């Protein structure tokens, strides 16, 4: 569960990505198979596999990622109409085991999700 992933490579600049935001703690880039007109992923530079692997020491990093999501959504013109998703674990649809938050928007979003 702690092996390197494509997102780890993107975080280290070893794999390409369409980056829309980065700072010392995290980066945001466009999802290569977008599920909506706007689909961006936010990842921490730190390789945390799943949200459930995060610990108390990651508290400010996780809070920072939420604020970055809000900033990126505004930057990308989503206004106040977007959804944040974290798939935790294979059974919930997680396919890349480097923590990431999806920002999805640009179309109407139904609830509950599938
Ligand atoms: P999840 O299913 O929550 O693990 O989400 C993984 C997401 O990463 C999916 O939406 C994929 O389309 C996306 N993805 C996988 N590889 C890449 C990549 N190299 N660059 C951008 N997005 C990717």
Short mmCIF file of N, CA, C and O and ligand atoms in Angstrom, two decimals:
data_model
loop_
_atom_site.label_atom_id
_atom_site.label_comp_id
_atom_site.label_asym_id
_atom_site.label_seq_id
_atom_site.Cartn_x
_atom_site.Cartn_y
_atom_site.Cartn_z
N UNK A 1 0.82 -1.22 0.00
CA UNK A 1 0.00 0.00 0.00
C UNK A 1 0.85 1.26 0.00
O UNK A 1 0.39 2.34 -0.31
N UNK A 2 2.15 1.14 0.36
CA UNK A 2 2.96 2.35 0.43
C UNK A 2 3.88 2.48 -0.78
O UNK A 2 4.78 3.31 -0.79
N UNK A 3 3.66 1.67 -1.85
CA UNK A 3 4.54 1.76 -3.00
C UNK A 3 4.28 3.05 -3.78
O UNK A 3 3.25 3.70 -3.62
N UNK A 4 5.25 3.39 -4.65
CA UNK A 4 5.14 4.62 -5.43
C UNK A 4 3.99 4.49 -6.43
O UNK A 4 3.65 3.40 -6.87
N UNK A 5 3.42 5.63 -6.79
CA UNK A 5 2.29 5.66 -7.72
C UNK A 5 2.55 6.72 -8.77
O UNK A 5 3.47 7.54 -8.64
N UNK A 6 1.69 6.76 -9.78
CA UNK A 6 1.79 7.79 -10.82
C UNK A 6 1.64 9.18 -10.19
O UNK A 6 2.32 10.13 -10.62
N UNK A 7 0.84 9.32 -9.16
CA UNK A 7 0.68 10.65 -8.54
C UNK A 7 1.94 11.04 -7.76
O UNK A 7 2.29 12.22 -7.70
N UNK A 8 2.63 10.06 -7.20
CA UNK A 8 3.91 10.35 -6.56
C UNK A 8 4.90 10.87 -7.59
O UNK A 8 5.64 11.83 -7.33
N UNK A 9 4.88 10.26 -8.76
CA UNK A 9 5.78 10.70 -9.84
C UNK A 9 5.42 12.11 -10.30
O UNK A 9 6.29 12.94 -10.55
N UNK A 10 4.11 12.39 -10.42
CA UNK A 10 3.68 13.74 -10.82
C UNK A 10 4.14 14.75 -9.75
O UNK A 10 4.67 15.81 -10.07
N UNK A 11 3.97 14.39 -8.48
CA UNK A 11 4.34 15.30 -7.38
C UNK A 11 5.84 15.63 -7.43
O UNK A 11 6.25 16.74 -7.08
N UNK A 12 6.65 14.68 -7.87
CA UNK A 12 8.10 14.90 -7.93
C UNK A 12 8.56 15.45 -9.28
O UNK A 12 9.77 15.60 -9.52
N UNK A 13 7.60 15.70 -10.18
CA UNK A 13 7.95 16.23 -11.50
C UNK A 13 8.55 15.19 -12.42
O UNK A 13 9.17 15.52 -13.43
N UNK A 14 8.32 13.90 -12.12
CA UNK A 14 8.89 12.82 -12.93
C UNK A 14 7.90 12.27 -13.96
O UNK A 14 8.27 11.43 -14.77
N UNK A 15 6.65 12.72 -13.88
CA UNK A 15 5.64 12.32 -14.88
C UNK A 15 4.86 13.58 -15.24
O UNK A 15 4.69 14.48 -14.40
N UNK A 16 4.37 13.66 -16.48
CA UNK A 16 3.69 14.88 -16.92
C UNK A 16 2.29 15.00 -16.34
O UNK A 16 1.64 14.00 -16.03
N UNK A 17 1.85 16.24 -16.19
CA UNK A 17 0.47 16.51 -15.75
C UNK A 17 0.15 17.94 -16.15
O UNK A 17 1.06 18.78 -16.30
N UNK A 18 -1.13 18.19 -16.33
CA UNK A 18 -1.59 19.54 -16.65
C UNK A 18 -1.87 20.26 -15.33
O UNK A 18 -2.99 20.27 -14.83
N UNK A 19 -0.81 20.84 -14.77
CA UNK A 19 -0.89 21.42 -13.42
C UNK A 19 -1.54 22.81 -13.47
O UNK A 19 -1.17 23.65 -14.27
N UNK A 20 -2.52 23.01 -12.58
CA UNK A 20 -3.21 24.31 -12.53
C UNK A 20 -2.88 25.08 -11.25
O UNK A 20 -3.19 26.26 -11.15
N UNK A 21 -2.26 24.40 -10.28
CA UNK A 21 -1.90 25.08 -9.02
C UNK A 21 -0.84 24.23 -8.33
O UNK A 21 -0.91 23.00 -8.36
N UNK A 22 0.14 24.86 -7.70
CA UNK A 22 1.05 24.11 -6.84
C UNK A 22 1.65 25.00 -5.78
O UNK A 22 1.80 26.21 -5.95
N UNK A 23 1.95 24.41 -4.65
CA UNK A 23 2.68 25.10 -3.59
C UNK A 23 3.57 24.08 -2.89
O UNK A 23 3.76 22.98 -3.40
N UNK A 24 4.11 24.46 -1.75
CA UNK A 24 5.08 23.56 -1.10
C UNK A 24 4.43 22.30 -0.52
O UNK A 24 5.13 21.31 -0.25
N UNK A 25 3.12 22.29 -0.36
CA UNK A 25 2.46 21.14 0.27
C UNK A 25 1.63 20.28 -0.67
O UNK A 25 1.43 19.09 -0.41
N UNK A 26 1.12 20.88 -1.73
CA UNK A 26 0.23 20.11 -2.60
C UNK A 26 0.24 20.66 -4.02
O UNK A 26 0.80 21.73 -4.28
N UNK A 27 -0.38 19.90 -4.93
CA UNK A 27 -0.55 20.41 -6.29
C UNK A 27 -1.88 19.94 -6.84
O UNK A 27 -2.48 18.97 -6.36
N UNK A 28 -2.35 20.68 -7.85
CA UNK A 28 -3.63 20.38 -8.49
C UNK A 28 -3.39 20.27 -9.98
O UNK A 28 -2.68 21.08 -10.57
N UNK A 29 -4.00 19.25 -10.59
CA UNK A 29 -3.84 19.05 -12.04
C UNK A 29 -5.12 18.46 -12.61
O UNK A 29 -5.96 17.91 -11.88
N UNK A 30 -5.28 18.57 -13.93
CA UNK A 30 -6.51 18.11 -14.58
C UNK A 30 -6.53 16.58 -14.67
O UNK A 30 -5.51 15.97 -15.00
N UNK A 31 -7.70 16.02 -14.37
CA UNK A 31 -7.87 14.57 -14.48
C UNK A 31 -7.80 14.18 -15.96
O UNK A 31 -8.40 14.82 -16.82
N UNK A 32 -7.04 13.14 -16.27
CA UNK A 32 -6.86 12.77 -17.69
C UNK A 32 -8.08 12.05 -18.26
O UNK A 32 -8.20 11.95 -19.48
N UNK A 33 -9.01 11.60 -17.43
CA UNK A 33 -10.28 11.01 -17.90
C UNK A 33 -11.42 11.73 -17.19
O UNK A 33 -12.05 11.18 -16.28
N UNK A 34 -11.67 12.99 -17.58
CA UNK A 34 -12.61 13.82 -16.81
C UNK A 34 -14.03 13.25 -16.77
O UNK A 34 -14.55 12.79 -17.78
N UNK A 35 -14.62 13.28 -15.57
CA UNK A 35 -15.99 12.81 -15.36
C UNK A 35 -16.98 13.96 -15.48
O UNK A 35 -18.18 13.75 -15.32
N UNK A 36 -16.49 15.16 -15.76
CA UNK A 36 -17.32 16.35 -15.88
C UNK A 36 -16.50 17.37 -16.68
O UNK A 36 -15.29 17.21 -16.83
N UNK A 37 -17.17 18.43 -17.18
CA UNK A 37 -16.41 19.44 -17.94
C UNK A 37 -15.21 19.99 -17.16
O UNK A 37 -14.19 20.35 -17.75
N UNK A 38 -15.35 20.07 -15.83
CA UNK A 38 -14.23 20.49 -14.99
C UNK A 38 -13.93 19.37 -14.00
O UNK A 38 -14.81 18.99 -13.20
N UNK A 39 -12.75 18.80 -14.08
CA UNK A 39 -12.40 17.69 -13.17
C UNK A 39 -10.91 17.82 -12.85
O UNK A 39 -10.05 17.57 -13.69
N UNK A 40 -10.65 18.25 -11.63
CA UNK A 40 -9.28 18.52 -11.19
C UNK A 40 -8.99 17.65 -9.97
O UNK A 40 -9.89 17.37 -9.16
N UNK A 41 -7.75 17.22 -9.86
CA UNK A 41 -7.32 16.42 -8.71
C UNK A 41 -6.35 17.24 -7.87
O UNK A 41 -5.47 17.92 -8.43
N UNK A 42 -6.50 17.19 -6.56
CA UNK A 42 -5.55 17.83 -5.64
C UNK A 42 -4.85 16.73 -4.87
O UNK A 42 -5.52 15.86 -4.28
N UNK A 43 -3.54 16.73 -4.89
CA UNK A 43 -2.78 15.72 -4.15
C UNK A 43 -1.78 16.40 -3.21
O UNK A 43 -1.24 17.47 -3.53
N UNK A 44 -1.52 15.77 -2.08
CA UNK A 44 -0.44 16.27 -1.22
C UNK A 44 0.90 15.83 -1.82
O UNK A 44 0.96 14.79 -2.50
N UNK A 45 1.94 16.58 -1.58
CA UNK A 45 3.28 16.12 -2.01
C UNK A 45 3.68 14.89 -1.20
O UNK A 45 4.33 13.99 -1.70
N UNK A 46 3.24 14.87 0.05
CA UNK A 46 3.52 13.72 0.93
C UNK A 46 2.72 12.51 0.43
O UNK A 46 1.52 12.62 0.14
N UNK A 47 3.37 11.36 0.36
CA UNK A 47 2.72 10.16 -0.16
C UNK A 47 1.90 9.46 0.92
O UNK A 47 2.37 8.52 1.57
N UNK A 48 0.67 9.91 1.11
CA UNK A 48 -0.29 9.25 2.00
C UNK A 48 -1.17 8.39 1.09
O UNK A 48 -1.81 8.93 0.18
N UNK A 49 -1.20 7.07 1.26
CA UNK A 49 -1.95 6.24 0.30
C UNK A 49 -3.45 6.53 0.26
O UNK A 49 -4.02 6.71 -0.81
N UNK A 50 -4.09 6.50 1.44
CA UNK A 50 -5.54 6.70 1.52
C UNK A 50 -5.83 7.70 2.63
O UNK A 50 -5.01 7.86 3.54
N UNK A 51 -7.03 8.28 2.61
CA UNK A 51 -7.39 9.20 3.70
C UNK A 51 -7.27 8.49 5.04
O UNK A 51 -6.79 9.08 6.02
N UNK A 52 -7.64 7.22 5.10
CA UNK A 52 -7.61 6.50 6.38
C UNK A 52 -6.18 6.23 6.86
O UNK A 52 -5.99 5.78 7.99
N UNK A 53 -5.19 6.51 6.01
CA UNK A 53 -3.79 6.38 6.44
C UNK A 53 -3.24 7.69 7.00
O UNK A 53 -2.11 7.75 7.47
N UNK A 54 -4.02 8.77 6.89
CA UNK A 54 -3.58 10.06 7.42
C UNK A 54 -3.65 10.02 8.94
O UNK A 54 -4.42 9.25 9.53
N UNK A 55 -2.83 10.85 9.59
CA UNK A 55 -2.82 10.87 11.06
C UNK A 55 -2.88 12.30 11.56
O UNK A 55 -2.93 13.25 10.77
N UNK A 56 -2.85 12.43 12.88
CA UNK A 56 -2.92 13.76 13.50
C UNK A 56 -1.89 14.73 12.91
O UNK A 56 -2.17 15.91 12.74
N UNK A 57 -0.73 14.22 12.60
CA UNK A 57 0.33 15.11 12.08
C UNK A 57 -0.02 15.67 10.70
O UNK A 57 0.61 16.62 10.25
N UNK A 58 -1.03 15.09 10.04
CA UNK A 58 -1.44 15.57 8.72
C UNK A 58 -2.60 16.57 8.79
O UNK A 58 -3.13 16.98 7.76
N UNK A 59 -2.99 16.94 9.99
CA UNK A 59 -4.17 17.78 10.16
C UNK A 59 -4.11 19.08 9.36
O UNK A 59 -5.04 19.43 8.63
N UNK A 60 -3.00 19.80 9.48
CA UNK A 60 -2.95 21.09 8.78
C UNK A 60 -2.82 20.88 7.26
O UNK A 60 -3.36 21.67 6.48
N UNK A 61 -2.16 19.82 6.84
CA UNK A 61 -2.06 19.51 5.41
C UNK A 61 -3.45 19.25 4.83
O UNK A 61 -3.81 19.77 3.76
N UNK A 62 -4.27 18.47 5.54
CA UNK A 62 -5.61 18.15 5.05
C UNK A 62 -6.48 19.40 5.00
O UNK A 62 -7.22 19.61 4.03
N UNK A 63 -6.37 20.24 6.01
CA UNK A 63 -7.10 21.51 6.00
C UNK A 63 -6.63 22.41 4.86
O UNK A 63 -7.45 23.04 4.17
N UNK A 64 -5.34 22.43 4.64
CA UNK A 64 -4.76 23.22 3.55
C UNK A 64 -5.33 22.75 2.21
O UNK A 64 -5.68 23.58 1.35
N UNK A 65 -5.44 21.45 2.02
CA UNK A 65 -5.97 20.92 0.75
C UNK A 65 -7.40 21.39 0.50
O UNK A 65 -7.78 21.69 -0.63
N UNK A 66 -8.20 21.48 1.54
CA UNK A 66 -9.58 21.97 1.38
C UNK A 66 -9.59 23.44 0.95
O UNK A 66 -10.36 23.83 0.07
N UNK A 67 -8.72 24.23 1.56
CA UNK A 67 -8.67 25.65 1.19
C UNK A 67 -8.13 25.82 -0.22
O UNK A 67 -8.59 26.69 -0.96
N UNK A 68 -7.18 24.96 -0.60
CA UNK A 68 -6.67 25.00 -1.98
C UNK A 68 -7.79 24.62 -2.95
O UNK A 68 -7.94 25.23 -4.02
N UNK A 69 -8.60 23.65 -2.59
CA UNK A 69 -9.73 23.24 -3.45
C UNK A 69 -10.64 24.43 -3.70
O UNK A 69 -11.05 24.69 -4.84
N UNK A 70 -10.94 25.18 -2.66
CA UNK A 70 -11.81 26.35 -2.79
C UNK A 70 -11.17 27.39 -3.70
O UNK A 70 -11.81 27.97 -4.59
N UNK A 71 -9.87 27.60 -3.51
CA UNK A 71 -9.13 28.57 -4.33
C UNK A 71 -9.09 28.15 -5.80
O UNK A 71 -9.34 28.95 -6.70
N UNK A 72 -8.81 26.87 -6.04
CA UNK A 72 -8.72 26.36 -7.42
C UNK A 72 -10.10 26.42 -8.09
O UNK A 72 -10.22 26.78 -9.27
N UNK A 73 -11.15 26.07 -7.34
CA UNK A 73 -12.50 26.13 -7.91
C UNK A 73 -12.82 27.55 -8.36
O UNK A 73 -13.38 27.77 -9.45
N UNK A 74 -12.44 28.52 -7.57
CA UNK A 74 -12.69 29.92 -7.94
C UNK A 74 -11.84 30.30 -9.15
O UNK A 74 -12.32 30.90 -10.10
N UNK A 75 -10.57 29.91 -9.11
CA UNK A 75 -9.64 30.18 -10.21
C UNK A 75 -10.17 29.61 -11.54
O UNK A 75 -10.01 30.20 -12.59
N UNK A 76 -10.80 28.44 -11.47
CA UNK A 76 -11.27 27.76 -12.67
C UNK A 76 -12.70 28.17 -13.06
O UNK A 76 -13.29 27.60 -13.96
N UNK A 77 -13.26 29.15 -12.34
CA UNK A 77 -14.56 29.71 -12.71
C UNK A 77 -15.75 28.86 -12.32
O UNK A 77 -16.83 28.98 -12.91
N UNK A 78 -15.58 28.00 -11.32
CA UNK A 78 -16.68 27.13 -10.91
C UNK A 78 -17.66 27.83 -9.97
O UNK A 78 -18.72 27.27 -9.66
N UNK A 79 -17.31 29.03 -9.53
CA UNK A 79 -18.18 29.75 -8.61
C UNK A 79 -18.41 28.93 -7.35
O UNK A 79 -17.47 28.40 -6.76
N UNK A 80 -19.69 28.81 -6.95
CA UNK A 80 -19.98 28.02 -5.75
C UNK A 80 -20.65 26.69 -6.11
O UNK A 80 -21.33 26.09 -5.29
N UNK A 81 -20.47 26.25 -7.38
CA UNK A 81 -21.15 25.02 -7.83
C UNK A 81 -20.13 23.95 -8.20
O UNK A 81 -19.73 23.82 -9.34
N UNK A 82 -19.71 23.21 -7.21
CA UNK A 82 -18.76 22.12 -7.45
C UNK A 82 -18.86 21.10 -6.33
O UNK A 82 -19.48 21.37 -5.30
N UNK A 83 -18.27 19.94 -6.56
CA UNK A 83 -18.29 18.88 -5.55
C UNK A 83 -16.87 18.41 -5.30
O UNK A 83 -16.07 18.27 -6.24
N UNK A 84 -16.55 18.13 -4.04
CA UNK A 84 -15.26 17.53 -3.67
C UNK A 84 -15.51 16.08 -3.30
O UNK A 84 -16.45 15.78 -2.56
N UNK A 85 -14.66 15.19 -3.81
CA UNK A 85 -14.81 13.76 -3.54
C UNK A 85 -13.46 13.17 -3.17
O UNK A 85 -12.45 13.46 -3.82
N UNK A 86 -13.46 12.34 -2.14
CA UNK A 86 -12.29 11.51 -1.84
C UNK A 86 -12.78 10.06 -1.82
O UNK A 86 -13.63 9.71 -0.98
N UNK A 87 -12.31 9.26 -2.75
CA UNK A 87 -12.62 7.83 -2.72
C UNK A 87 -11.58 7.17 -1.81
O UNK A 87 -10.38 7.28 -2.06
N UNK A 88 -12.05 6.54 -0.77
CA UNK A 88 -11.14 5.90 0.18
C UNK A 88 -11.23 4.38 0.07
O UNK A 88 -12.24 3.79 0.45
N UNK A 89 -10.19 3.77 -0.50
CA UNK A 89 -10.15 2.31 -0.60
C UNK A 89 -10.78 1.80 -1.89
O UNK A 89 -11.62 2.45 -2.50
N UNK A 90 -10.32 0.62 -2.28
CA UNK A 90 -10.74 0.01 -3.55
C UNK A 90 -12.26 -0.14 -3.63
O UNK A 90 -12.87 0.15 -4.67
N UNK A 91 -12.88 -0.54 -2.53
CA UNK A 91 -14.32 -0.76 -2.52
C UNK A 91 -15.12 0.51 -2.75
O UNK A 91 -16.29 0.47 -3.13
N UNK A 92 -14.49 1.66 -2.54
CA UNK A 92 -15.15 2.95 -2.76
C UNK A 92 -14.72 3.57 -4.08
O UNK A 92 -15.04 4.73 -4.36
N UNK A 93 -13.96 2.81 -4.88
CA UNK A 93 -13.59 3.33 -6.20
C UNK A 93 -12.21 3.94 -6.29
O UNK A 93 -11.85 4.50 -7.33
N UNK A 94 -11.42 3.87 -5.20
CA UNK A 94 -10.06 4.43 -5.29
C UNK A 94 -9.21 3.54 -6.18
O UNK A 94 -9.16 2.32 -5.99
N UNK A 95 -8.56 4.15 -7.18
CA UNK A 95 -7.72 3.37 -8.10
C UNK A 95 -6.26 3.77 -8.05
O UNK A 95 -5.39 3.01 -8.47
N UNK A 96 -5.96 4.97 -7.53
CA UNK A 96 -4.57 5.41 -7.37
C UNK A 96 -4.33 5.61 -5.87
O UNK A 96 -5.03 6.42 -5.24
N UNK A 97 -3.37 4.87 -5.33
CA UNK A 97 -3.18 4.88 -3.87
C UNK A 97 -2.15 5.91 -3.42
O UNK A 97 -1.12 5.59 -2.81
N UNK A 98 -2.47 7.15 -3.77
CA UNK A 98 -1.82 8.36 -3.28
C UNK A 98 -3.01 9.29 -3.05
O UNK A 98 -3.74 9.61 -4.02
N UNK A 99 -3.23 9.67 -1.80
CA UNK A 99 -4.41 10.47 -1.46
C UNK A 99 -4.68 11.56 -2.49
O UNK A 99 -3.76 12.28 -2.89
N UNK A 100 -5.93 11.69 -2.92
CA UNK A 100 -6.30 12.77 -3.84
C UNK A 100 -7.75 13.16 -3.62
O UNK A 100 -8.59 12.33 -3.27
N UNK A 101 -8.00 14.45 -3.86
CA UNK A 101 -9.34 15.01 -3.75
C UNK A 101 -9.77 15.40 -5.16
O UNK A 101 -9.02 16.06 -5.87
N UNK A 102 -10.94 14.94 -5.58
CA UNK A 102 -11.48 15.34 -6.88
C UNK A 102 -12.27 16.64 -6.71
O UNK A 102 -13.08 16.74 -5.78
N UNK A 103 -12.08 17.60 -7.59
CA UNK A 103 -12.99 18.74 -7.71
C UNK A 103 -13.74 18.52 -9.02
O UNK A 103 -13.12 18.42 -10.09
N UNK A 104 -15.04 18.39 -8.92
CA UNK A 104 -15.88 18.10 -10.10
C UNK A 104 -16.90 19.22 -10.25
O UNK A 104 -17.55 19.61 -9.28
N UNK A 105 -17.05 19.72 -11.47
CA UNK A 105 -18.02 20.77 -11.70
C UNK A 105 -18.19 21.05 -13.18
O UNK A 105 -17.69 20.31 -14.03
N UNK A 106 -18.94 22.11 -13.47
CA UNK A 106 -19.16 22.48 -14.87
C UNK A 106 -20.39 21.83 -15.46
O UNK A 106 -20.67 21.98 -16.65
N UNK A 107 -21.12 21.06 -14.67
CA UNK A 107 -22.41 20.49 -15.09
C UNK A 107 -23.25 20.29 -13.83
O UNK A 107 -22.73 20.38 -12.71
N UNK A 108 -24.54 20.00 -14.01
CA UNK A 108 -25.34 19.76 -12.80
C UNK A 108 -24.96 18.39 -12.23
O UNK A 108 -24.65 17.46 -12.97
N UNK A 109 -24.97 18.30 -10.92
CA UNK A 109 -24.51 17.10 -10.22
C UNK A 109 -25.67 16.54 -9.41
O UNK A 109 -26.27 17.26 -8.61
N UNK A 110 -25.94 15.27 -9.59
CA UNK A 110 -27.07 14.68 -8.86
C UNK A 110 -26.58 14.10 -7.53
O UNK A 110 -25.39 13.93 -7.29
N UNK A 111 -27.55 13.79 -6.67
CA UNK A 111 -27.25 13.22 -5.37
C UNK A 111 -28.31 12.20 -5.04
O UNK A 111 -29.48 12.47 -5.32
N UNK A 112 -28.04 11.05 -4.47
CA UNK A 112 -26.71 10.59 -4.06
C UNK A 112 -25.87 10.11 -5.22
O UNK A 112 -26.40 9.73 -6.27
N UNK A 113 -24.54 10.14 -5.06
CA UNK A 113 -23.64 9.64 -6.11
C UNK A 113 -23.74 8.11 -6.19
O UNK A 113 -24.21 7.47 -5.26
N UNK A 114 -23.29 7.54 -7.29
CA UNK A 114 -23.35 6.09 -7.47
C UNK A 114 -22.30 5.36 -6.66
O UNK A 114 -21.40 5.96 -6.12
P1 LIG B 1 -9.73 7.44 -7.92
O1 LIG B 1 -10.59 6.47 -8.70
O2 LIG B 1 -10.49 8.19 -6.87
O3 LIG B 1 -8.49 6.76 -7.39
O4 LIG B 1 -9.28 8.54 -8.95
C1 LIG B 1 -8.15 8.44 -9.75
C2 LIG B 1 -8.30 9.45 -10.85
O5 LIG B 1 -7.04 9.68 -11.41
C3 LIG B 1 -9.23 9.00 -12.00
O6 LIG B 1 -10.26 9.97 -12.15
C4 LIG B 1 -8.29 8.95 -13.21
O7 LIG B 1 -8.93 9.40 -14.37
C5 LIG B 1 -7.17 9.89 -12.79
N1 LIG B 1 -5.85 9.65 -13.33
C6 LIG B 1 -5.17 8.47 -13.36
N2 LIG B 1 -3.94 8.64 -13.87
C7 LIG B 1 -3.83 9.97 -14.14
C8 LIG B 1 -2.79 10.78 -14.68
N3 LIG B 1 -1.60 10.27 -15.03
N4 LIG B 1 -3.01 12.11 -14.84
C9 LIG B 1 -4.21 12.63 -14.49
N5 LIG B 1 -5.23 11.92 -13.98
C10 LIG B 1 -5.04 10.61 -13.81
#
